[in-house]
CSV table of C-alpha atoms in Angstrom, one decimal:
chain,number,residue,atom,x,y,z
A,1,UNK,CA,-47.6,-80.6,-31.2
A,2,UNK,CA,-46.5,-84.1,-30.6
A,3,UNK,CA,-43.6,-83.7,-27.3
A,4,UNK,CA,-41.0,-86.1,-26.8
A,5,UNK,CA,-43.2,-86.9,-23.8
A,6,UNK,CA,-46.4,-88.1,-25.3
A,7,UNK,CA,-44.8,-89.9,-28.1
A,8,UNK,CA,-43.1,-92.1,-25.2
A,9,UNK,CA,-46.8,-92.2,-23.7
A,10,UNK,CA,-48.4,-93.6,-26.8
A,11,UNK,CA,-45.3,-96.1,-27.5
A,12,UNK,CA,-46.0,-97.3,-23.7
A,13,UNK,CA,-49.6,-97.6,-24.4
A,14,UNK,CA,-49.1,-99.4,-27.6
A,15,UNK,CA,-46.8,-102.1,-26.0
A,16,UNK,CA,-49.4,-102.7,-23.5
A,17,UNK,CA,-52.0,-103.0,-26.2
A,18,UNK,CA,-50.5,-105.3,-27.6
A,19,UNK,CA,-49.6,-107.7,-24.9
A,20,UNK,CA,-53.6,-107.1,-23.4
A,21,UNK,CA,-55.3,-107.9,-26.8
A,22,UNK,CA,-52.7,-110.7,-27.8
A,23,UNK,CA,-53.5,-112.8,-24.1
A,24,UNK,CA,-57.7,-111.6,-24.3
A,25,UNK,CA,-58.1,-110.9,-27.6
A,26,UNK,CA,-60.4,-108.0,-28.7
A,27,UNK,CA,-64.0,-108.1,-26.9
A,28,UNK,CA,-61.5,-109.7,-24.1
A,29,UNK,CA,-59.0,-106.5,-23.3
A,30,UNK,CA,-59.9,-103.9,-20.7
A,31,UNK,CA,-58.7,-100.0,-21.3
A,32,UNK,CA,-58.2,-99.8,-17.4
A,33,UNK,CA,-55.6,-102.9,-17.4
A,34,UNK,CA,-54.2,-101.2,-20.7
A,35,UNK,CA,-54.3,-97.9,-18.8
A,36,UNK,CA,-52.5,-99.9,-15.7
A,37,UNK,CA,-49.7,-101.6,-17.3
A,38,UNK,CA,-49.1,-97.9,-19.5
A,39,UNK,CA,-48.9,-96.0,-16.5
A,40,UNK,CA,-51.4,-93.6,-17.6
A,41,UNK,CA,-55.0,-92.9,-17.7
A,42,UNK,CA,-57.9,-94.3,-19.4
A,43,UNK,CA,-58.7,-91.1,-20.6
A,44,UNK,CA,-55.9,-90.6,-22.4
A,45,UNK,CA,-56.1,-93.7,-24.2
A,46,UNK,CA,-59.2,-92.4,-25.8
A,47,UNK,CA,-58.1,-89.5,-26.5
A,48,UNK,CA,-55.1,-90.7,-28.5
A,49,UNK,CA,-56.6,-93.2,-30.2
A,50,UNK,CA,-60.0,-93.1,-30.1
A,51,UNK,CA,-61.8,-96.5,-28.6
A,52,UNK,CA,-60.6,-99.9,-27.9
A,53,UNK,CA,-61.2,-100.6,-31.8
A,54,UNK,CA,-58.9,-97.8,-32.9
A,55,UNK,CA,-56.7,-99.0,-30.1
A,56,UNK,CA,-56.8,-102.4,-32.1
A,57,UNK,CA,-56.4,-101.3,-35.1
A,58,UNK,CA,-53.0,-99.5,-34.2
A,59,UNK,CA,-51.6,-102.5,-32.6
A,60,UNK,CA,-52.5,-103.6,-35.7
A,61,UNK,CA,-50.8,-101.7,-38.4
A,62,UNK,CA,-48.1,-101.9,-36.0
A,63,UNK,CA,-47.5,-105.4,-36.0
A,64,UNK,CA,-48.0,-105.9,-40.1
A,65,UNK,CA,-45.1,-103.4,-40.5
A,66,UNK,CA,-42.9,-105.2,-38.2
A,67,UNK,CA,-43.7,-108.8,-40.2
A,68,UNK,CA,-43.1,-106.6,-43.5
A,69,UNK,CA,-39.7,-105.1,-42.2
A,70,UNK,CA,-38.5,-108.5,-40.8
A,71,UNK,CA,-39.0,-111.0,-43.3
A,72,UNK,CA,-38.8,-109.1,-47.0
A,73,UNK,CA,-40.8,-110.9,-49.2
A,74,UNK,CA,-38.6,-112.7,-51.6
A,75,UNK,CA,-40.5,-114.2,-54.8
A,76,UNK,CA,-36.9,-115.7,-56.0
A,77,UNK,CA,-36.3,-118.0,-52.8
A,78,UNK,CA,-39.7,-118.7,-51.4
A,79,UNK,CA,-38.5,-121.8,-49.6
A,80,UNK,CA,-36.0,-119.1,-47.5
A,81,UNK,CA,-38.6,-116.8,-47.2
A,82,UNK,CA,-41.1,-119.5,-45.5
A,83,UNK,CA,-38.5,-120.6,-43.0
A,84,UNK,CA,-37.9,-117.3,-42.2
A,85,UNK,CA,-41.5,-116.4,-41.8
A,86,UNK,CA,-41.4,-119.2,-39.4
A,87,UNK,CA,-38.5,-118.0,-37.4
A,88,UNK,CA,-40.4,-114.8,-37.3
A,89,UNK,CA,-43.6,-116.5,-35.5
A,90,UNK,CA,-41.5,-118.5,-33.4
A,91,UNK,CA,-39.6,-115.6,-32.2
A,92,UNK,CA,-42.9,-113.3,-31.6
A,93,UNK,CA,-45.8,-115.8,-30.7
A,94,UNK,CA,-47.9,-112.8,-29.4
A,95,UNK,CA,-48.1,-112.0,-33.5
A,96,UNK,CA,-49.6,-115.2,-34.5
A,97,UNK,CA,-52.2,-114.9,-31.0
A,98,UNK,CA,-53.0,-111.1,-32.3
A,99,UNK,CA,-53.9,-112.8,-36.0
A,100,UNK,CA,-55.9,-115.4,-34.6
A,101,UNK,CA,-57.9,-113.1,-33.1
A,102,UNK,CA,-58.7,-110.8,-35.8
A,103,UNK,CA,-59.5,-113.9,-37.5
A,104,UNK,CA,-62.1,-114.5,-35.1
A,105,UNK,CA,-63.7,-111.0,-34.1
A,106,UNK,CA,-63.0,-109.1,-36.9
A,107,UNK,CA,-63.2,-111.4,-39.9
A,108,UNK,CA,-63.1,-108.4,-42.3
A,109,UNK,CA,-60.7,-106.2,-40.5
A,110,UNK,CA,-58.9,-109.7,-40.7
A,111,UNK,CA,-58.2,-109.3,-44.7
A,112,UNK,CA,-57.3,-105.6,-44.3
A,113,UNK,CA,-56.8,-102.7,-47.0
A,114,UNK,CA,-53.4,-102.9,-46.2
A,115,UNK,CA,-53.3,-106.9,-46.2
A,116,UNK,CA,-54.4,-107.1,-49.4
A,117,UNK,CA,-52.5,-104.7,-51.0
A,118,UNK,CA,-49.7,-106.1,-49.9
A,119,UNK,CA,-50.7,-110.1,-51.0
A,120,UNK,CA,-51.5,-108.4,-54.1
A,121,UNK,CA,-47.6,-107.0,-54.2
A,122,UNK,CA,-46.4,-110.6,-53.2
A,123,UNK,CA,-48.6,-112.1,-56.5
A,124,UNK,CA,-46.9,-110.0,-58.5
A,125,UNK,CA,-43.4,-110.7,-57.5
A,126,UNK,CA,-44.3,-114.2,-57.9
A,127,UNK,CA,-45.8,-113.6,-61.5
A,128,UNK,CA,-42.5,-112.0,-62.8
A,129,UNK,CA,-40.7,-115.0,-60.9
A,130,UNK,CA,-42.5,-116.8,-63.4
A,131,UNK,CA,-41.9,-114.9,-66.5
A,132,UNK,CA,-38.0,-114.4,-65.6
A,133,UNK,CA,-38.3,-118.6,-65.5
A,134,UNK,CA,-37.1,-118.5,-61.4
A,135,UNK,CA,-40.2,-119.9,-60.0
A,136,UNK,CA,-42.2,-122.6,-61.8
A,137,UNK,CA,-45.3,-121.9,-64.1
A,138,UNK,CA,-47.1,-124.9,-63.4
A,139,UNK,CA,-49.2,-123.5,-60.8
A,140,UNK,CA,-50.7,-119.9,-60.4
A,141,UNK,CA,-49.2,-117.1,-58.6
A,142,UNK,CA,-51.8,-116.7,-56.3
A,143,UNK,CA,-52.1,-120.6,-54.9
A,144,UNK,CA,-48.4,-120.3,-55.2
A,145,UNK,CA,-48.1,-117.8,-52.7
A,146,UNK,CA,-51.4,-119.8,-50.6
A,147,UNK,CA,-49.2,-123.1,-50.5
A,148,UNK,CA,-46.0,-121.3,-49.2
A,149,UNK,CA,-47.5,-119.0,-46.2
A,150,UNK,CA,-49.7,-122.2,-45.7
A,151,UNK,CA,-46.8,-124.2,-45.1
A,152,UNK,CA,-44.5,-121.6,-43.2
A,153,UNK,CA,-47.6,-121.3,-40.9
A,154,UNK,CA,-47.2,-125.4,-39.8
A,155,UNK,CA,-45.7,-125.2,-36.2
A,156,UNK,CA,-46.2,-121.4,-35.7
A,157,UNK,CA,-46.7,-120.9,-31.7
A,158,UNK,CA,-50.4,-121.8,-30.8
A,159,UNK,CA,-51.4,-124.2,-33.4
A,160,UNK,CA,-51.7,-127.6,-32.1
A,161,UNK,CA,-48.6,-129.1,-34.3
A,162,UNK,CA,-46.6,-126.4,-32.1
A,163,UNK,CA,-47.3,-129.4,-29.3
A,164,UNK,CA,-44.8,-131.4,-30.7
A,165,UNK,CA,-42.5,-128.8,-32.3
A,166,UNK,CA,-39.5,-129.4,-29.8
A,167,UNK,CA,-37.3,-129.5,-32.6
A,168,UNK,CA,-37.2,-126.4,-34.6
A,169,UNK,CA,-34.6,-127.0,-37.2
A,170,UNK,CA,-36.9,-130.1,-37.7
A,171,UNK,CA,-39.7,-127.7,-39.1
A,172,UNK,CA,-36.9,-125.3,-40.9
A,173,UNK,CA,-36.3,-128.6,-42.6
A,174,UNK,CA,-39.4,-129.9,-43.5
A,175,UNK,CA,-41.0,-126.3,-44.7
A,176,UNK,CA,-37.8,-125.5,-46.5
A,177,UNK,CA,-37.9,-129.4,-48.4
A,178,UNK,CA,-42.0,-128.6,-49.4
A,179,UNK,CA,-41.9,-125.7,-51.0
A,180,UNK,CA,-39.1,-126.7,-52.9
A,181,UNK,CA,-40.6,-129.9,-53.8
A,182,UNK,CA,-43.7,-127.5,-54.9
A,183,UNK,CA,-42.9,-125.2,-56.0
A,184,UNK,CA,-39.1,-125.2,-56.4
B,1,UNK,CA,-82.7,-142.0,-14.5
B,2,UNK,CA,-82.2,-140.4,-18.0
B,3,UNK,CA,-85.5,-139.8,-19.3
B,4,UNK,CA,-86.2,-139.0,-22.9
B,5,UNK,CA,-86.8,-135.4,-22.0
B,6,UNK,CA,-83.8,-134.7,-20.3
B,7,UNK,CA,-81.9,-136.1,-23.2
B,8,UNK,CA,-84.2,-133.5,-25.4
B,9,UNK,CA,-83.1,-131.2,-22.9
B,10,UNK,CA,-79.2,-131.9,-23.2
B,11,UNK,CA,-79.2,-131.9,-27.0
B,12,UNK,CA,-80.7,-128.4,-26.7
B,13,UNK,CA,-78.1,-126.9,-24.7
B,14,UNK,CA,-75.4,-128.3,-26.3
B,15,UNK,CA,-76.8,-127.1,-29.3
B,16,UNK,CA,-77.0,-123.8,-28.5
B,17,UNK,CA,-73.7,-124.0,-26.5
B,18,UNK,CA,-71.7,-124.9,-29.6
B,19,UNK,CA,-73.4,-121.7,-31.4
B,20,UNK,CA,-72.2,-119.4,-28.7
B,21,UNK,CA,-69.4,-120.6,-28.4
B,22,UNK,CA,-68.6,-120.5,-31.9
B,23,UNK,CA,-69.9,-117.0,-32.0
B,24,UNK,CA,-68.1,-115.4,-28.7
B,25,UNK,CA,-65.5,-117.9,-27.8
B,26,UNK,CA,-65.0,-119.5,-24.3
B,27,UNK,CA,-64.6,-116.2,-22.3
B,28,UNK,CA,-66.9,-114.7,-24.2
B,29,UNK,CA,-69.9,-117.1,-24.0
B,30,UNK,CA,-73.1,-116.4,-21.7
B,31,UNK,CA,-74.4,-119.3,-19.5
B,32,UNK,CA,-77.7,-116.8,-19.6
B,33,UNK,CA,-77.7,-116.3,-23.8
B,34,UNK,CA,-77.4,-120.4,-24.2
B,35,UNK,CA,-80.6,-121.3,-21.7
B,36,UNK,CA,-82.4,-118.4,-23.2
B,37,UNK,CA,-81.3,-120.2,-26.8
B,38,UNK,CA,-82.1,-123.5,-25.3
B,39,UNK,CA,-85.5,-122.4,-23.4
B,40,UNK,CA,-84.3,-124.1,-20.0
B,41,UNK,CA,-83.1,-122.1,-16.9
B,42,UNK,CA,-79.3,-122.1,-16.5
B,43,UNK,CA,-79.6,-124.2,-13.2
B,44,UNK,CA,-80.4,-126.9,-15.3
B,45,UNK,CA,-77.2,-126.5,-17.2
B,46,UNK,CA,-74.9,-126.4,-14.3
B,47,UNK,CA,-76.7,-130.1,-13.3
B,48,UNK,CA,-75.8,-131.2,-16.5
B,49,UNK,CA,-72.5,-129.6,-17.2
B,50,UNK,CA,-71.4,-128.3,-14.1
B,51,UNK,CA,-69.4,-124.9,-15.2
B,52,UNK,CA,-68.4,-123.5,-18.3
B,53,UNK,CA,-65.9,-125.1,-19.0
B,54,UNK,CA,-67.6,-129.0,-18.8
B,55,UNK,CA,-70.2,-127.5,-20.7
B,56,UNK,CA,-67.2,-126.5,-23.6
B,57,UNK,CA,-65.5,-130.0,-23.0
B,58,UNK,CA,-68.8,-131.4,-23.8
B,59,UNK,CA,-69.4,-129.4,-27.0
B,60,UNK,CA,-65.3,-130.0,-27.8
B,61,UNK,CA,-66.0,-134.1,-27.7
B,62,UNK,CA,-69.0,-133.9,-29.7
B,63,UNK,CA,-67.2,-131.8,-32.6
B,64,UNK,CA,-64.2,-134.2,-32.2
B,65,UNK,CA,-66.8,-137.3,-32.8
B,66,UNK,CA,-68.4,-135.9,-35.7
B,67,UNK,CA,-65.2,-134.8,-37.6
B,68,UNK,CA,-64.1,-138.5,-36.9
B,69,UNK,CA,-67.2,-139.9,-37.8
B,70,UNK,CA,-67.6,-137.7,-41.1
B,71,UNK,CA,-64.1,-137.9,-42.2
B,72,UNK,CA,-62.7,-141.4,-41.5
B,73,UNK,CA,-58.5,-141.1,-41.8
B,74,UNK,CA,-57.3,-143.0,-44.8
B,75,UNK,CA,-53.5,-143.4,-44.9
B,76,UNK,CA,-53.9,-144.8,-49.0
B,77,UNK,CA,-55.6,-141.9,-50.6
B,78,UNK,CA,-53.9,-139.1,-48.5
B,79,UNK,CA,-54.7,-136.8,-51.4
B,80,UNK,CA,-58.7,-137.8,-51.0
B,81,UNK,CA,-58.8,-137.7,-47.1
B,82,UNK,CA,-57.7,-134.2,-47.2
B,83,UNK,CA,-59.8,-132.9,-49.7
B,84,UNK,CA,-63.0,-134.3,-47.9
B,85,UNK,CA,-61.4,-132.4,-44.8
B,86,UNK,CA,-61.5,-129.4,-46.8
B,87,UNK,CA,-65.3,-130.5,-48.0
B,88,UNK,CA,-66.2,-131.1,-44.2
B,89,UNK,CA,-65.0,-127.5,-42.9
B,90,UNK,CA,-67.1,-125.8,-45.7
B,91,UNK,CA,-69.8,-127.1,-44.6
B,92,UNK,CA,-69.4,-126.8,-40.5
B,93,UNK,CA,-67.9,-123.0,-40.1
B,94,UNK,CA,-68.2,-123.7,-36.5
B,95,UNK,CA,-65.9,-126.2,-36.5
B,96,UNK,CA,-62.9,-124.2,-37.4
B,97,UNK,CA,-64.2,-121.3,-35.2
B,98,UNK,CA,-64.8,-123.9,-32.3
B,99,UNK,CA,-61.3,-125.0,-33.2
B,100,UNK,CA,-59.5,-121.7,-33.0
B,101,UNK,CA,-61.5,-120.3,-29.8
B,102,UNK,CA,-59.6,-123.5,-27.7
B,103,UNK,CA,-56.3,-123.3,-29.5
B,104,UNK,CA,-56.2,-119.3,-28.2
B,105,UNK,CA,-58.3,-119.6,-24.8
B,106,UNK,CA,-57.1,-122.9,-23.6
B,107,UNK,CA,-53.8,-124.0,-25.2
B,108,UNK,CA,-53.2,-127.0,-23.4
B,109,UNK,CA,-57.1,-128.4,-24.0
B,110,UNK,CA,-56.4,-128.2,-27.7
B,111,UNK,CA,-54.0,-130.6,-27.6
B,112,UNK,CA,-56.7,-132.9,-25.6
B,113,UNK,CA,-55.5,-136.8,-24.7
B,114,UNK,CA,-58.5,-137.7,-27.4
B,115,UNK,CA,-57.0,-135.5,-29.7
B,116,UNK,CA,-53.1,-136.9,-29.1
B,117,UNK,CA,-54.2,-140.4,-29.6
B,118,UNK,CA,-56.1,-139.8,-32.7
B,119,UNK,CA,-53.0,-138.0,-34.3
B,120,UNK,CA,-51.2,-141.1,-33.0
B,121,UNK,CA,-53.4,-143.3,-34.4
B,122,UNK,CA,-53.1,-141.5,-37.9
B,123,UNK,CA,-49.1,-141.5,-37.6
B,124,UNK,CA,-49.4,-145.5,-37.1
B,125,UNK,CA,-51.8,-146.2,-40.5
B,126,UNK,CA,-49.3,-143.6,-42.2
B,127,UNK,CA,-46.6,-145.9,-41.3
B,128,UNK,CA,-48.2,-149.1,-41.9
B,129,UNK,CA,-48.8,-147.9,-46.0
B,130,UNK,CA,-45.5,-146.8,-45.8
B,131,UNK,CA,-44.3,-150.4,-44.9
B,132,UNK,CA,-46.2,-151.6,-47.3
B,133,UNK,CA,-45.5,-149.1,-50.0
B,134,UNK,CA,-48.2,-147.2,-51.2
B,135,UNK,CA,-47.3,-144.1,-49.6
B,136,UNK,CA,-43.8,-142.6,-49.7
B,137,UNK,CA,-40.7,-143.5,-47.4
B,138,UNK,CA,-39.0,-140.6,-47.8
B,139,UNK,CA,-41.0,-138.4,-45.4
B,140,UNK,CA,-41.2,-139.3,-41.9
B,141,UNK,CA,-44.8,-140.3,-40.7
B,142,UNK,CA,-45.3,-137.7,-38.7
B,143,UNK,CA,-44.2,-135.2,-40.9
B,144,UNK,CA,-46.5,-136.2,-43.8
B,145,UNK,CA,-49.8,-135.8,-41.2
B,146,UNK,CA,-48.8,-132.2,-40.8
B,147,UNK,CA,-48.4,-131.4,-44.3
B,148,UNK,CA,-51.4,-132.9,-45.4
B,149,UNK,CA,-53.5,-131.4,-42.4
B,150,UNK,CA,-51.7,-128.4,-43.2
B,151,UNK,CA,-53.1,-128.4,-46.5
B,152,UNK,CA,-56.8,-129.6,-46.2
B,153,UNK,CA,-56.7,-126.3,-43.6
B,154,UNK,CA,-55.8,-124.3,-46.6
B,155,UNK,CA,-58.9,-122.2,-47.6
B,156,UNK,CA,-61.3,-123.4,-44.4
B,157,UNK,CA,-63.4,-120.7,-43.7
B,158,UNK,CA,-62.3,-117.9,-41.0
B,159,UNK,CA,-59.0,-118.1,-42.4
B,160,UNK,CA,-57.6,-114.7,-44.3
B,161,UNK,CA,-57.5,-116.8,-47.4
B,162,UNK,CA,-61.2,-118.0,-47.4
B,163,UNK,CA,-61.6,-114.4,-48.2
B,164,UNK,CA,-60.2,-115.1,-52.0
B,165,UNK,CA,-61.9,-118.6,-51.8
B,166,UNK,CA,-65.1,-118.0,-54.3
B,167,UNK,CA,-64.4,-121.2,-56.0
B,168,UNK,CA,-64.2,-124.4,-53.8
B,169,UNK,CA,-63.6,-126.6,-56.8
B,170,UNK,CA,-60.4,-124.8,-57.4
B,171,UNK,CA,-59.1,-125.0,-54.2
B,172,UNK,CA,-59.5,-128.4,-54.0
B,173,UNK,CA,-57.6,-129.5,-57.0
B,174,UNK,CA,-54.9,-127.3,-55.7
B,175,UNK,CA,-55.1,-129.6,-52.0
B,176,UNK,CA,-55.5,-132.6,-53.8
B,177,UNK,CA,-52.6,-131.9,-56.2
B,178,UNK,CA,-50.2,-130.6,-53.4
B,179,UNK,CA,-50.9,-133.5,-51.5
B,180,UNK,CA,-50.1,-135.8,-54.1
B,181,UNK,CA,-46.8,-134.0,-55.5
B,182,UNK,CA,-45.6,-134.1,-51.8
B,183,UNK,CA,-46.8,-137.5,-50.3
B,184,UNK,CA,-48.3,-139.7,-53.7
């Protein structure tokens, strides 16, 4: 039986996670800082989610339902949909850090079940964009949708360009003009 | 006096160095794993490099040099440049690891005073074809580096969508035609 008490527990441990394997990334994060910050013990960490790559993997599937929830893929205004994928990043740079470093340490996990069903979901949208005559047919749905999360990426917190992002409406600007232009 | 086995010596270590720290980042790397790699003791490396960290700065100016030296900037024939950016990174998966480790271990290093004057180096030949007309005025310099780095990125490997990449060719028309519908 899951008590209003260990549900708070886990959601504690989860935030902590988070922050631990966003600013160390995976082979980087120690349970006992986890267990710290939490306020609980190491040994309930394992026992509610197994080891530090369950742990992961939680923070996870936590993180792509957030993106999923907060910016609705939209195959009928891609050029919106990039800029607000980059309002997302900008607003939660430990997102972007917590990629990076799946990228890195997990290159598999890194293209996960879940990932790809749902780039799958996004092709499709963008295929019957097509058909519907919304979304040109000059290029394929797949380096359609390659080109636009490519290009809402440019600036995201923790790539280099970020550097000399002081103007943020500058990027809106700029990723919201490219897509058009490509795909407009 | 540098002697032609100590320079032996150096191009060993930094050898290996770059493979660790490709492999396990900054934090992650082993002083002990890269003189085991390099068959010297890791004294030696500390009289070379001094800590880690010189040791990564020297690997971090080497990778810098050769991306230079293997893919010279050319402001005419943005499309081309990028596409043999995309060319170099398939061929030096380090590179892009190397890359990555910095940007999420030490933010500020990845934007190093090398790296700022070679983008501002770029930003200058963009502007001189601009002025004299072979690449288009109606994107600010600046902003036409980013897209077309952007771009090459697209596909390099470690990136989720390397995973779909089985066929280079195809991702570089797509670069090269991206490039030319937003900058040609």
């Amino acid at each position: 039986m899951v008590t209003k008490d260990s549900a708070a527990t886990k959601r504690r441990i989860l935030s902590a996670a988070r922050a631990e394997f966003a600013e160390y990334g995976i082979a980087g994060a120690r349970i006992a800082r986890i267990a710290a910050a939490a306020a609980c013990n190491k040994q309930l960490i394992y026992a509610y989610f197994g080891d530090k790559d369950g742990l992961y993997r939680a923070v996870h599937a936590e993180i792509v339902a957030q993106v999923t929830e907060a910016v609705p893929f939209d195959a009928e205004d891609l050029a919106g949909y990039a800029v607000r994928l980059f309002d997302f990043h900008a607003s939660a740079p430990d997102v972007h850090r917590l990629t990076r470093w799946a990228e890195l340490e997990r290159p598999a996990a890194a293209v996960s079940a879940a990932g790809a069903e749902a780039t799958a979901r996004k092709i499709e949208a963008i295929r019957r964009a097509q058909r519907a005559g919304k979304v040109t047919s000059d290029r394929a749905a797949d380096e359609i949708l390659l080109l636009v999360l490519g290009l809402a990426g440019l600036g995201a917190p923790g790539t280099p360009e970020a550097a000399y992002n002081d103007d943020p409406e500058r990027f809106r600007r700029m990723i919201r003009r490219a897509v058009t232009d490509l795909v407009g």
